[in-house]
Tab-separated table of C-alpha atoms in Angstrom:
chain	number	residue	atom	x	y	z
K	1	UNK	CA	28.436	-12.220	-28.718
K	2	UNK	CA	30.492	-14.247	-25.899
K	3	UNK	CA	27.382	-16.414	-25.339
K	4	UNK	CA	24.283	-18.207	-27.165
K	5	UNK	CA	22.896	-18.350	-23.900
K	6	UNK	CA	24.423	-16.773	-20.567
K	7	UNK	CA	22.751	-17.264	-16.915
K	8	UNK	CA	22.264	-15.011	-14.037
K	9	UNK	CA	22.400	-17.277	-11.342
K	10	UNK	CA	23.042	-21.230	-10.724
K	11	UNK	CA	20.118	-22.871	-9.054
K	12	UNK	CA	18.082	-25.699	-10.596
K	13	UNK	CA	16.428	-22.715	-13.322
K	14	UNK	CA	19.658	-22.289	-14.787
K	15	UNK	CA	21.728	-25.907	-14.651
K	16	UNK	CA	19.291	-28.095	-15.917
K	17	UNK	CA	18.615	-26.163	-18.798
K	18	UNK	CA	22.317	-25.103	-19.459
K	19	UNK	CA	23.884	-28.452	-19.767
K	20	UNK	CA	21.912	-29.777	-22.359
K	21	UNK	CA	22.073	-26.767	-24.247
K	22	UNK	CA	26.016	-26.555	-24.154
K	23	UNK	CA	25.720	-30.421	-24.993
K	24	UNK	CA	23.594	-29.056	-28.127
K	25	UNK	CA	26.384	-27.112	-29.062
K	26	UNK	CA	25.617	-24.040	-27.550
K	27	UNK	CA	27.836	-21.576	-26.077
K	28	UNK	CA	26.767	-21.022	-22.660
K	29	UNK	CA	27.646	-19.347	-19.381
K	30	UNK	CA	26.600	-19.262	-15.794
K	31	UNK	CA	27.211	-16.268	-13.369
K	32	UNK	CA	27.244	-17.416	-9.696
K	33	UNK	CA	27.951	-14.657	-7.148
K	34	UNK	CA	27.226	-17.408	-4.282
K	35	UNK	CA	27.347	-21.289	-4.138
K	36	UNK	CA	26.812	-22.832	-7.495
K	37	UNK	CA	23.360	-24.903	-7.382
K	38	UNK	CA	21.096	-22.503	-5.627
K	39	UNK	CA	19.826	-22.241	-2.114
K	40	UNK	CA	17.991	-25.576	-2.902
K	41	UNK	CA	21.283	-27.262	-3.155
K	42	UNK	CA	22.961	-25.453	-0.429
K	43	UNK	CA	20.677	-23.874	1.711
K	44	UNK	CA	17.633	-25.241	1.228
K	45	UNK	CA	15.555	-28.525	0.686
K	46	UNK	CA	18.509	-31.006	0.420
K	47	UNK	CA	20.103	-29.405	3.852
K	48	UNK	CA	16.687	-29.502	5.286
K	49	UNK	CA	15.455	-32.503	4.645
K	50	UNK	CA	19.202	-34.055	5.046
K	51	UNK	CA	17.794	-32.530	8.907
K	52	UNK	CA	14.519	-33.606	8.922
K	53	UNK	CA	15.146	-37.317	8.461
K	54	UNK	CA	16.391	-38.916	11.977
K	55	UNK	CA	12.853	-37.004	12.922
K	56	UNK	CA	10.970	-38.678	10.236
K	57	UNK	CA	12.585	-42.079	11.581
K	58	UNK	CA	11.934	-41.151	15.176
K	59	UNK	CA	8.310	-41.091	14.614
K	60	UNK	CA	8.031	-44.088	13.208
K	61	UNK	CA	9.649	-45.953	15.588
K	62	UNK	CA	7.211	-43.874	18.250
K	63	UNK	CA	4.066	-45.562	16.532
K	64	UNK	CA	5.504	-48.938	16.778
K	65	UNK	CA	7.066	-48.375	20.626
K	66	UNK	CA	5.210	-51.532	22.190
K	67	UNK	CA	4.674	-53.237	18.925
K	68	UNK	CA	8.552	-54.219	18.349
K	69	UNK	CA	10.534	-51.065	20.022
K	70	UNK	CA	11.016	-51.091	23.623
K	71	UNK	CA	12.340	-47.764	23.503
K	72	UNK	CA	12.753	-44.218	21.633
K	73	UNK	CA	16.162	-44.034	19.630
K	74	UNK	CA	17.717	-40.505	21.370
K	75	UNK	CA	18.826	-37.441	18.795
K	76	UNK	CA	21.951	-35.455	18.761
K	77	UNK	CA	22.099	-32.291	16.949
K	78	UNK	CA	25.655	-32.004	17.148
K	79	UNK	CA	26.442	-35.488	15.527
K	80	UNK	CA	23.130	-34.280	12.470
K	81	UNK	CA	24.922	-31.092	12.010
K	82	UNK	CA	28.128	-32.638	11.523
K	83	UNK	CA	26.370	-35.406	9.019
K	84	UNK	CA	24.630	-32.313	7.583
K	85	UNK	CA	27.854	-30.820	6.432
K	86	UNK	CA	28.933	-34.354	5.227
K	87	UNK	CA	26.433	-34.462	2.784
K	88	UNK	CA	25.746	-30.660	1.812
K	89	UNK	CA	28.819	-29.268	1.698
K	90	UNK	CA	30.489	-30.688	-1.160
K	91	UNK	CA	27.853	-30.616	-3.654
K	92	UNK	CA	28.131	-27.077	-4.600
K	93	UNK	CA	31.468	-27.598	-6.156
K	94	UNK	CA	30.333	-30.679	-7.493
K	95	UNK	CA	27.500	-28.849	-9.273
K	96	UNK	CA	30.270	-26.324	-10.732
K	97	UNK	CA	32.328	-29.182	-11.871
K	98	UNK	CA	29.200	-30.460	-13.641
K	99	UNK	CA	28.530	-27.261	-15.783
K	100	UNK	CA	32.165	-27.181	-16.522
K	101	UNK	CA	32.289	-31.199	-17.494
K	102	UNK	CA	28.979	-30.471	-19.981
K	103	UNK	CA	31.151	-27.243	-21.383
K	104	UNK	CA	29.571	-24.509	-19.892
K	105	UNK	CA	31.682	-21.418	-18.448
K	106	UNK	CA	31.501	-20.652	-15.057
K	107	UNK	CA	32.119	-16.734	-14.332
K	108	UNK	CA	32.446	-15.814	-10.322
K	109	UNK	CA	31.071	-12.566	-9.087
K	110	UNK	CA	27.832	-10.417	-8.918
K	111	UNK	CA	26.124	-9.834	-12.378
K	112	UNK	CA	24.924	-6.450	-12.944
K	113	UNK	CA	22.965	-5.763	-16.245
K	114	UNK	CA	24.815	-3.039	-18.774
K	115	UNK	CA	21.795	-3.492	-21.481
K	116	UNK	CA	19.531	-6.064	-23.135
K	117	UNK	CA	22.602	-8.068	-24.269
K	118	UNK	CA	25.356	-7.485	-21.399
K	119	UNK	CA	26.275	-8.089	-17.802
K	120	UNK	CA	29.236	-6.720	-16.034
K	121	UNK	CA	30.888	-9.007	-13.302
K	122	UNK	CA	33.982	-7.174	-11.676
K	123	UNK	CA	34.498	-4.929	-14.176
K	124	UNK	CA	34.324	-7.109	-17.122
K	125	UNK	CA	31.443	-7.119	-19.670
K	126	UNK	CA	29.683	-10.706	-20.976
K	127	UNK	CA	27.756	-10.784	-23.802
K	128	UNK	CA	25.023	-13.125	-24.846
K	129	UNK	CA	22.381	-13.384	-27.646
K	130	UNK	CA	20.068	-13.843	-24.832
K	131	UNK	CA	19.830	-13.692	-21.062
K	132	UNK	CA	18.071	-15.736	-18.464
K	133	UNK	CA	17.393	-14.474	-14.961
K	134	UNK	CA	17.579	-17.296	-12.242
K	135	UNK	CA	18.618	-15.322	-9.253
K	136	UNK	CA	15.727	-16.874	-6.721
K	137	UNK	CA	14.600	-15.336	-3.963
K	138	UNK	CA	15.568	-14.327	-0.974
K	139	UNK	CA	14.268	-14.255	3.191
K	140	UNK	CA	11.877	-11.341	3.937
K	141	UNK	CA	12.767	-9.500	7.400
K	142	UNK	CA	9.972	-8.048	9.697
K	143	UNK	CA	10.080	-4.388	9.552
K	144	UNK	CA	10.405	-4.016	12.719
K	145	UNK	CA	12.897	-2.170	15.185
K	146	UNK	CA	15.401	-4.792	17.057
K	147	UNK	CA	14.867	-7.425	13.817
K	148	UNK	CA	18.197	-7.675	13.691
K	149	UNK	CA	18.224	-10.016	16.499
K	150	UNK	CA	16.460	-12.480	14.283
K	151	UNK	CA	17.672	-15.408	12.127
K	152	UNK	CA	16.530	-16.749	8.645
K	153	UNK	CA	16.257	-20.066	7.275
K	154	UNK	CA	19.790	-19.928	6.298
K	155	UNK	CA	21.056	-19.410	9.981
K	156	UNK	CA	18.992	-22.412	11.184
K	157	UNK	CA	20.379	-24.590	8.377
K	158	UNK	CA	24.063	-24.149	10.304
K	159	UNK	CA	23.194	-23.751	13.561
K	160	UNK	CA	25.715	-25.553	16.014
K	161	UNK	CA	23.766	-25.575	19.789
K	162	UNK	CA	19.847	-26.250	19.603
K	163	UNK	CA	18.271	-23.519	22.233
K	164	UNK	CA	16.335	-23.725	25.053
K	165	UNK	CA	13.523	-21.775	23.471
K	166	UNK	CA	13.039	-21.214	20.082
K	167	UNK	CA	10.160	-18.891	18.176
K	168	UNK	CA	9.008	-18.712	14.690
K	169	UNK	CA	7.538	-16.045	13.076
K	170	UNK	CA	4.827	-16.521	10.729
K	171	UNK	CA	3.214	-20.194	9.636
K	172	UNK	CA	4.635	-21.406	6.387
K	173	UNK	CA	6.645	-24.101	5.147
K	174	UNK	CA	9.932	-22.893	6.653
K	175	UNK	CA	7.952	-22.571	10.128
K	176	UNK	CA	6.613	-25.542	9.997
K	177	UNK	CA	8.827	-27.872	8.885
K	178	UNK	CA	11.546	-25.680	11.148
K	179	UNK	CA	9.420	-26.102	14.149
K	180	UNK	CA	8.661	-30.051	13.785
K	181	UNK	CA	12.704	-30.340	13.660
K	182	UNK	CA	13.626	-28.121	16.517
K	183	UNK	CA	10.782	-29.349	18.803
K	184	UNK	CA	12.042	-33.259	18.489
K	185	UNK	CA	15.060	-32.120	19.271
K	186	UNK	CA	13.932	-30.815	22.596
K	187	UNK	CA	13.810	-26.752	22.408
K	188	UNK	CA	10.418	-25.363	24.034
K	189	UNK	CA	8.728	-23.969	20.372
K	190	UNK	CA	6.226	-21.569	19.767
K	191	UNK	CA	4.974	-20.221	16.335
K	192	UNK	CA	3.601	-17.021	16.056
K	193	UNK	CA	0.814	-16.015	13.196
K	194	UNK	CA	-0.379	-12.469	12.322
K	195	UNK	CA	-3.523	-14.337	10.936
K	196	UNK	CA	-5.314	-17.238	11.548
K	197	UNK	CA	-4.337	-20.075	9.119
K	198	UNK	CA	-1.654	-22.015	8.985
K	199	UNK	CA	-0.317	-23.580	5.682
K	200	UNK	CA	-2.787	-21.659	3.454
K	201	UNK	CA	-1.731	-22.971	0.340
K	202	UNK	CA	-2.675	-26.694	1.789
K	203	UNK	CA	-6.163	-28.480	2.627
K	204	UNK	CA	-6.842	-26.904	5.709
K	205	UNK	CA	-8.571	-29.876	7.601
K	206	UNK	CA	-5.197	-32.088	7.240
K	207	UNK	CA	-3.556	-28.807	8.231
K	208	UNK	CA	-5.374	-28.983	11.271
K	209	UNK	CA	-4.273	-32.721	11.759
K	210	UNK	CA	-0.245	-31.286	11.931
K	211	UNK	CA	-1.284	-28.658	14.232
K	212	UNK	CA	-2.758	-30.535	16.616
K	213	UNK	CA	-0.493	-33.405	16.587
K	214	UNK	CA	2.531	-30.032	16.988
K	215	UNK	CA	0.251	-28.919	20.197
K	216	UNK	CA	0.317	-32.500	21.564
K	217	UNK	CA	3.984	-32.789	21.489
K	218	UNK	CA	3.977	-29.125	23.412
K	219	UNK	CA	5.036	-26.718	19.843
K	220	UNK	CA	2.487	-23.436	21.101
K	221	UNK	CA	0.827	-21.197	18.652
K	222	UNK	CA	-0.215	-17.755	19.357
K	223	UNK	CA	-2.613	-16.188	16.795
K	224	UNK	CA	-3.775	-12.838	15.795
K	225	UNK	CA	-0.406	-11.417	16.995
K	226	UNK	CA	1.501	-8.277	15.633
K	227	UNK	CA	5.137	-7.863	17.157
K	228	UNK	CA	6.107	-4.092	17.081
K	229	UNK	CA	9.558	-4.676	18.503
K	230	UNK	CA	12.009	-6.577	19.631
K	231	UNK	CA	14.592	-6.432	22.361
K	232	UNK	CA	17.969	-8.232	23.945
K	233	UNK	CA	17.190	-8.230	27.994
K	234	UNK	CA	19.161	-10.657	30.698
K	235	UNK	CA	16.431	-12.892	30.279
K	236	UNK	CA	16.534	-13.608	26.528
K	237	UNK	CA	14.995	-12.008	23.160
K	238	UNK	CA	11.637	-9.892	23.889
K	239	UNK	CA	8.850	-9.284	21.800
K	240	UNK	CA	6.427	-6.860	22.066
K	241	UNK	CA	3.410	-6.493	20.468
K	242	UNK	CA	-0.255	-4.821	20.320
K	243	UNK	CA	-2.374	-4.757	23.150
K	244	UNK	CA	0.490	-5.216	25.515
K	245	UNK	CA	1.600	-8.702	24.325
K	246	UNK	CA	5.251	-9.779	25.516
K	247	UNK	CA	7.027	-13.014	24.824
K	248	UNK	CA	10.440	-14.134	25.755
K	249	UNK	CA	12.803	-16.616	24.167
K	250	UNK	CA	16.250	-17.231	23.246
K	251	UNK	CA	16.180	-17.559	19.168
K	252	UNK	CA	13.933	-16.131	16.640
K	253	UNK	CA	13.816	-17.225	12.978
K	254	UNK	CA	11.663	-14.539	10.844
K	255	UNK	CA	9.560	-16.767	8.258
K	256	UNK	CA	7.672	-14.499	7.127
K	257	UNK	CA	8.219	-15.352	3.904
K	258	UNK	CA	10.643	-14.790	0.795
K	259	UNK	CA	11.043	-12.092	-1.418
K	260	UNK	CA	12.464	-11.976	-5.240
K	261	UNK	CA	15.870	-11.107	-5.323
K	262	UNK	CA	15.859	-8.421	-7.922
K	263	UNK	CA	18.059	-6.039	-5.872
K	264	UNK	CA	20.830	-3.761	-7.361
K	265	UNK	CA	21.352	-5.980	-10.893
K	266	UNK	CA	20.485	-2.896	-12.600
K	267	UNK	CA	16.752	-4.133	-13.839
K	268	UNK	CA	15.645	-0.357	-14.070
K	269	UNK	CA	18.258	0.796	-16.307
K	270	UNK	CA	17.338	-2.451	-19.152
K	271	UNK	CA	13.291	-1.264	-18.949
K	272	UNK	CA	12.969	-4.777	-17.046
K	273	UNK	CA	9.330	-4.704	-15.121
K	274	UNK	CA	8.927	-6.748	-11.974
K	275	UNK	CA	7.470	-6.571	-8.840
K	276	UNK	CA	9.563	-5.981	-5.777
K	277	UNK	CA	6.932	-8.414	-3.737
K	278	UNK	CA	5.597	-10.790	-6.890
K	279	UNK	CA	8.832	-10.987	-9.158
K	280	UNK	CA	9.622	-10.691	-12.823
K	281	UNK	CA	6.543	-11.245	-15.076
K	282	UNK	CA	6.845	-13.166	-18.221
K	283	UNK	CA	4.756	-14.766	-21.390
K	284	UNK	CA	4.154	-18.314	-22.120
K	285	UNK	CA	7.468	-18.484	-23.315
K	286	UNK	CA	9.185	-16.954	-19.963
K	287	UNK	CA	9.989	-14.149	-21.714
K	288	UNK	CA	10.271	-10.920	-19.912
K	289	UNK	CA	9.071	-7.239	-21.490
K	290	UNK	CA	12.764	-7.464	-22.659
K	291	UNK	CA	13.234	-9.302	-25.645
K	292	UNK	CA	15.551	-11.582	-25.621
K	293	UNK	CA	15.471	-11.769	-21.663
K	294	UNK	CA	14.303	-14.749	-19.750
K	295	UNK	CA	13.727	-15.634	-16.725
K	296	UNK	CA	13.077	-19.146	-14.478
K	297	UNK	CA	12.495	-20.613	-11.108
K	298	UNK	CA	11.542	-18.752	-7.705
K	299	UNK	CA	11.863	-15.261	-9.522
K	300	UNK	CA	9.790	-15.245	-11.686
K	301	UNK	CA	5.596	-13.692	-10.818
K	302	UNK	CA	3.464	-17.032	-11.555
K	303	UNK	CA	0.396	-19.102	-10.401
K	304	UNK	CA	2.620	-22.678	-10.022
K	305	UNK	CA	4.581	-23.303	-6.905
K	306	UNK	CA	7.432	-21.969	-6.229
K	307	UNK	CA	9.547	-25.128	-5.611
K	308	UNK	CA	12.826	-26.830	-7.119
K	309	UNK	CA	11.143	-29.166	-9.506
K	310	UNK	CA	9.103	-26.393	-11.537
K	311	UNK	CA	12.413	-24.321	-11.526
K	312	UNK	CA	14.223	-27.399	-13.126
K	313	UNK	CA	10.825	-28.108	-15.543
K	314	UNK	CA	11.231	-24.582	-16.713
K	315	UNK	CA	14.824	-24.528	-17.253
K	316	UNK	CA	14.454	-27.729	-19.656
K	317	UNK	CA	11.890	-25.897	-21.300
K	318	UNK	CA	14.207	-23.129	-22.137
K	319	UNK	CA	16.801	-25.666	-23.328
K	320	UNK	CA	14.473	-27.427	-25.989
K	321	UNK	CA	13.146	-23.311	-26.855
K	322	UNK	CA	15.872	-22.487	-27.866
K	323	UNK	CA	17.980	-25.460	-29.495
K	324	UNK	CA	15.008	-25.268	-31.808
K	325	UNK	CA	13.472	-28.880	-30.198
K	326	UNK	CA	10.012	-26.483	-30.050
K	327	UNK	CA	8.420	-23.083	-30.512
K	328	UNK	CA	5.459	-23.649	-29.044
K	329	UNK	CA	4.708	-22.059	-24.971
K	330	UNK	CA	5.030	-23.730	-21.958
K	331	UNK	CA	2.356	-26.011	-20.840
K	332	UNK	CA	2.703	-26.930	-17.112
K	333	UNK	CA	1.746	-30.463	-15.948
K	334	UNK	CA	-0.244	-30.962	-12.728
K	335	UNK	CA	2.413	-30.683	-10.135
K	336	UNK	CA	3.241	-32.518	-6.850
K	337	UNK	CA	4.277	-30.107	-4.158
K	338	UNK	CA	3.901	-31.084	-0.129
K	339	UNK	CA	5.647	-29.821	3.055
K	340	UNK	CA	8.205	-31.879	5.155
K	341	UNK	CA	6.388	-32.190	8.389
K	342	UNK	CA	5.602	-34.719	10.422
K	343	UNK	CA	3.002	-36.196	9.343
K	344	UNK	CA	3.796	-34.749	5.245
K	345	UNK	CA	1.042	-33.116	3.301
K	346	UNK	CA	1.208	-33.609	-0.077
K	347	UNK	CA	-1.093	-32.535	-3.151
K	348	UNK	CA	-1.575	-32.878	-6.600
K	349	UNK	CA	-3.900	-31.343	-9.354
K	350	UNK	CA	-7.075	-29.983	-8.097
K	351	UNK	CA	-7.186	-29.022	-4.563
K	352	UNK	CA	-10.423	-30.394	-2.613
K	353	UNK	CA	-11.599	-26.303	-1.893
K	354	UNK	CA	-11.269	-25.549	-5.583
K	355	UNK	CA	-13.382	-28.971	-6.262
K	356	UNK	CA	-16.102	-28.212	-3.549
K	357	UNK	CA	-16.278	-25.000	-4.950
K	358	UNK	CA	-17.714	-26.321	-8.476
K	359	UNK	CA	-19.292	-29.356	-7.630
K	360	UNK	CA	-20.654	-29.672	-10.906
K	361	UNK	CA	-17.448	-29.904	-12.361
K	362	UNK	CA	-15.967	-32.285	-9.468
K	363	UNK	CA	-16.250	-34.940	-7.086
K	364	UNK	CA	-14.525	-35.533	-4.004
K	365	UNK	CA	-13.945	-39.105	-2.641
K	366	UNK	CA	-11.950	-38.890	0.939
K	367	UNK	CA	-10.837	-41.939	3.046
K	368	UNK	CA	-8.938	-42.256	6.183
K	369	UNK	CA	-6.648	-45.083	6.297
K	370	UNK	CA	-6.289	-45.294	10.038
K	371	UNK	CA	-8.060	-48.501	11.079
K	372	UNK	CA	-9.538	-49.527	7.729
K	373	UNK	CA	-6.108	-50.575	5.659
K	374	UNK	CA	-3.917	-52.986	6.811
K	375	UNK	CA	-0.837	-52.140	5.344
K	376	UNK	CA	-1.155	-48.514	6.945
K	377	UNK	CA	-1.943	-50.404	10.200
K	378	UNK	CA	1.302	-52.642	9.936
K	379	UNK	CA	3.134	-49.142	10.631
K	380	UNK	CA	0.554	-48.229	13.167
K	381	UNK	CA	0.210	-44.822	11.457
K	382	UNK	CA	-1.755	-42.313	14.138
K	383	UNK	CA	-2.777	-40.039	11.153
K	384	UNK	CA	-3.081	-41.068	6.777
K	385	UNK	CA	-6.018	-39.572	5.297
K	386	UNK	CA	-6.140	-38.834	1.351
K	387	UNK	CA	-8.585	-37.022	-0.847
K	388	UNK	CA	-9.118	-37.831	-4.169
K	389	UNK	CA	-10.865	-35.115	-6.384
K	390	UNK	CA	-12.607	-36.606	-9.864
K	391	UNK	CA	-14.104	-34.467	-13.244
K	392	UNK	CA	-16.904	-34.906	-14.950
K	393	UNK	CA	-15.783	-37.799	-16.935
K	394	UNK	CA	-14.216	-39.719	-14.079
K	395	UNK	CA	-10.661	-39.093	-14.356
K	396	UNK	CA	-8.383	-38.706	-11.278
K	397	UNK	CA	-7.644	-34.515	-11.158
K	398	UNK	CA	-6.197	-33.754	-8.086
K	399	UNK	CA	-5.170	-35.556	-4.574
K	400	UNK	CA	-4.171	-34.315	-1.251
K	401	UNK	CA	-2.793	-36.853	1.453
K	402	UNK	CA	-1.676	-36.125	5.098
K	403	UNK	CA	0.249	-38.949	6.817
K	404	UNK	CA	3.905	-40.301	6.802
K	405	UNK	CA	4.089	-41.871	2.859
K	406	UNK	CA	2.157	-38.886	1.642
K	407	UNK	CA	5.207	-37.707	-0.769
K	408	UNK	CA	5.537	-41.308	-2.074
K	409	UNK	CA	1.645	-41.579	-2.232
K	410	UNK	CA	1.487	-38.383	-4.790
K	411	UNK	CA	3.978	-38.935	-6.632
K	412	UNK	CA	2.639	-42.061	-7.761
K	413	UNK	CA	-0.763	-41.143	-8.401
K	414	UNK	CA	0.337	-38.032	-10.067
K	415	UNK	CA	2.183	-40.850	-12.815
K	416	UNK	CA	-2.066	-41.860	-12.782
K	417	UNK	CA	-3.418	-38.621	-13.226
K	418	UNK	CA	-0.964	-37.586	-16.047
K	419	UNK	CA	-1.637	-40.886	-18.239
K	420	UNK	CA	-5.359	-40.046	-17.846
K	421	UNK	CA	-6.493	-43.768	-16.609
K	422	UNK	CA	-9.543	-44.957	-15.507
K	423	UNK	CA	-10.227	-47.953	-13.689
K	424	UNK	CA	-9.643	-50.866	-16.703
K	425	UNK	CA	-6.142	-49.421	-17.679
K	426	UNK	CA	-5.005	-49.073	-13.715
K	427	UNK	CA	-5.585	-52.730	-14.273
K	428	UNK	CA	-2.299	-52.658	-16.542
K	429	UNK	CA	-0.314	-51.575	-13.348
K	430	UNK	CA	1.067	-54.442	-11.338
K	431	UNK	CA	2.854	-53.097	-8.421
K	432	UNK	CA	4.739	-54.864	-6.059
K	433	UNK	CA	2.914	-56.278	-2.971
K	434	UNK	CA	2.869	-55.292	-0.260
K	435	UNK	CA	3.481	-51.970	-1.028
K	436	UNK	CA	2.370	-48.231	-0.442
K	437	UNK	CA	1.047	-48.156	-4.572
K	438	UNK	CA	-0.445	-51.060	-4.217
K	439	UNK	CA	-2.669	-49.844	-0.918
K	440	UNK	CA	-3.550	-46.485	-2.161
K	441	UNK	CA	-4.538	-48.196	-5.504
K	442	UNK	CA	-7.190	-50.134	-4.437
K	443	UNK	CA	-9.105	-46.780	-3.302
K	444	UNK	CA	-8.915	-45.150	-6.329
């Protein structure tokens, strides 16, 4: 074999689990087709987020205009972009150069599977005593005629003029957090749903606090809508949809979703089952139906969110599996996932549906900062509210928190929920003061 261990793709399920294994003494390779670290890396949450931050800022100073600012700080997309590129654009490399540094061969090109044990890239056969698939997903396009006029998350992440009028279709994270960005920036938003619900995978009542703080700063969302076409006219991009509806605007980013890349790799031909929809299904050891094929990250067809930090969690795994560090399956943690609007949702653990649900198994304890904590009022936050969810035997499982600190908020309780402590060991913790642990803590 060429390779202990060779990966199909780059992105945080294949790095973090590849360096320590080459520094193990493996022999290990990574296959990169694209830019080495992933569209998390590249073109995804650092490049967003690397966006969303002058309008994180910008709100803050909004709640304290009259209470220390006189006036708004203005925002150039132009001068962001150009920052944006600053900070993105070199890491890819730099993410090459660290797999290289730690020992690990870096093969360019499109991996295609030959069997079990082999992948050609341009014409050249790798083999490996085992395989892992990290080749993420990808955007989902409306199938719809005139969809080619849209763009994907990718587009907006490089976009060089802001428009006039911008549209989103569908109402997850990338429409959301897309639509916050564009609309402080000044383009005339609206987000349109096939359903209902916005955000489904998050506590719908702080949901409801983000949309209607969006509809106050003039983002519109049109519900219950199903575009059947779309169409390049003099006056912009129109779509159509049932029962005559017809909307006009002059850039439209499909987020409708993503799908698993598993597209011509040759999956069939190895006996490989996956879902085109779902992904690749695997055991408790991420093993596919294949032995001796693995897979991580956004590809894979699993219950845990599909974000960078269980893709990197997994990848580790993998690295202690099979350097011999354990044999036992993977047990996942409770893990922190939120979306970068303005105000953030975060959550933890048990959600406050699933505890209401069984309320003999839970309790819920909910409090809304605004007005009744004075450290939150020293930011004159507009909207915090956090729910705490608690089993049977008292023991933090699960909290959910809308407002600006809500990713620092989580993350820090989720350090109390894994240690298991109830109120005389939170004691132990002496955090600094004044400080966003030490004001949640006092609720707990």
């Amino acid at each position: 074999m060429d390779f202990d261990v060779l990966f199909l793709g780059s992105g945080q399920g294949a790095w973090n689990g590849a360096i320590p294994m080459a520094k193990a003494g493996l022999k290990v390779g990574v296959i990169e087709e694209g830019l080495f670290g992933g569209v998390c890396t590249n073109r995804g949450c650092n490049a967003k987020i690397t966006l969303d931050r002058p309008v994180e800022l910008l709100r803050q100073v909004e709640q304290l205009k009259g209470r220390g600012f006189d006036r708004l700080p203005s925002l150039n997309w132009h001068d962001l972009m150009a920052h944006k590129h600053e900070v993105i654009d070199s890491l890819a490399e730099g993410n090459k150069q660290k797999l290289e540094n730690a020992g690990v061969q870096t093969i360019i090109g499109r991996g295609t599977f030959v069997d079990s044990h082999t992948i050609e890239v341009a014409g050249k056969d790798y083999t490996a005593d085992k395989i892992v698939i990290v080749t993420g997903q990808l955007p989902h396009r409306l199938a719809i005629p005139g969809n080619e006029l849209f763009h994907d998350s990718t587009d907006f992440l490089v976009m060089e003029e802001m428009p006039e009028r911008m549209t989103f279709i569908g109402g997850g994270y990338i429409a959301m957090e897309f639509a916050t960005v564009a609309n402080a920036f000044g383009s005339d938003v609206t987000v349109i749903l096939r359903g209902t619900k916005v955000l489904r995978d998050f506590h719908q009542p702080y949901v409801e606090e983000v949309v209607k703080d969006l509809k106050r700063r003039g983002v519109k969302f049109q519900f219950d809508v199903t575009l059947e076409s779309a169409e390049k006219t003099e006056q912009g991009i129109v779509l159509h949809g049932k029962e005559g509806y017809r909307h006009t605007t002059d850039y439209v980013l499909d987020a409708t979703g993503r799908i698993p890349q598993t597209q011509n790799m040759n999956f069939e031909g190895i006996g490989l089952e996956f879902d085109p929809i779902k992904g690749i299904s695997v055991n408790d050891h991420l093993e596919t139906n294949v032995k001796d094929v693995y897979a991580t990250g956004d590809i894979l067809d699993k219950a845990q969110p599909k974000i960078t930090p269980v893709a990197a969690y997994e990848s580790q795994y993998l690295a202690h599996l099979f350097t011999g560090d354990t044999d036992q399956a993977i047990a996942y943690p409770p893990i922190a996932y939120n979306v970068f609007t303005s105000p953030r949702i975060a959550s933890a653990g048990v959600t406050p549906e699933e505890a209401q649900a069984n309320p003999d198994e839970y309790t819920v304890t909910a409090v809304d900062y605004v007005g009744k904590d004075w450290f939150h009022q020293v930011g004159n936050d507009d909207i915090n509210k956090i729910t705490f969810v608690y089993n049977k035997e008292g023991y933090m499982v699960g909290v959910t928190n809308v407002g600006n600190d809500a990713v620092e908020t989580v993350n820090g309780l989720l350090d109390v929920m894994n240690a298991k402590m109830k109120a005389p060991e939170q004691e132990e913790l002496i955090y600094i003061f004044p400080s966003i642990a030490h004001s949640y803590m006092k609720y707990i």
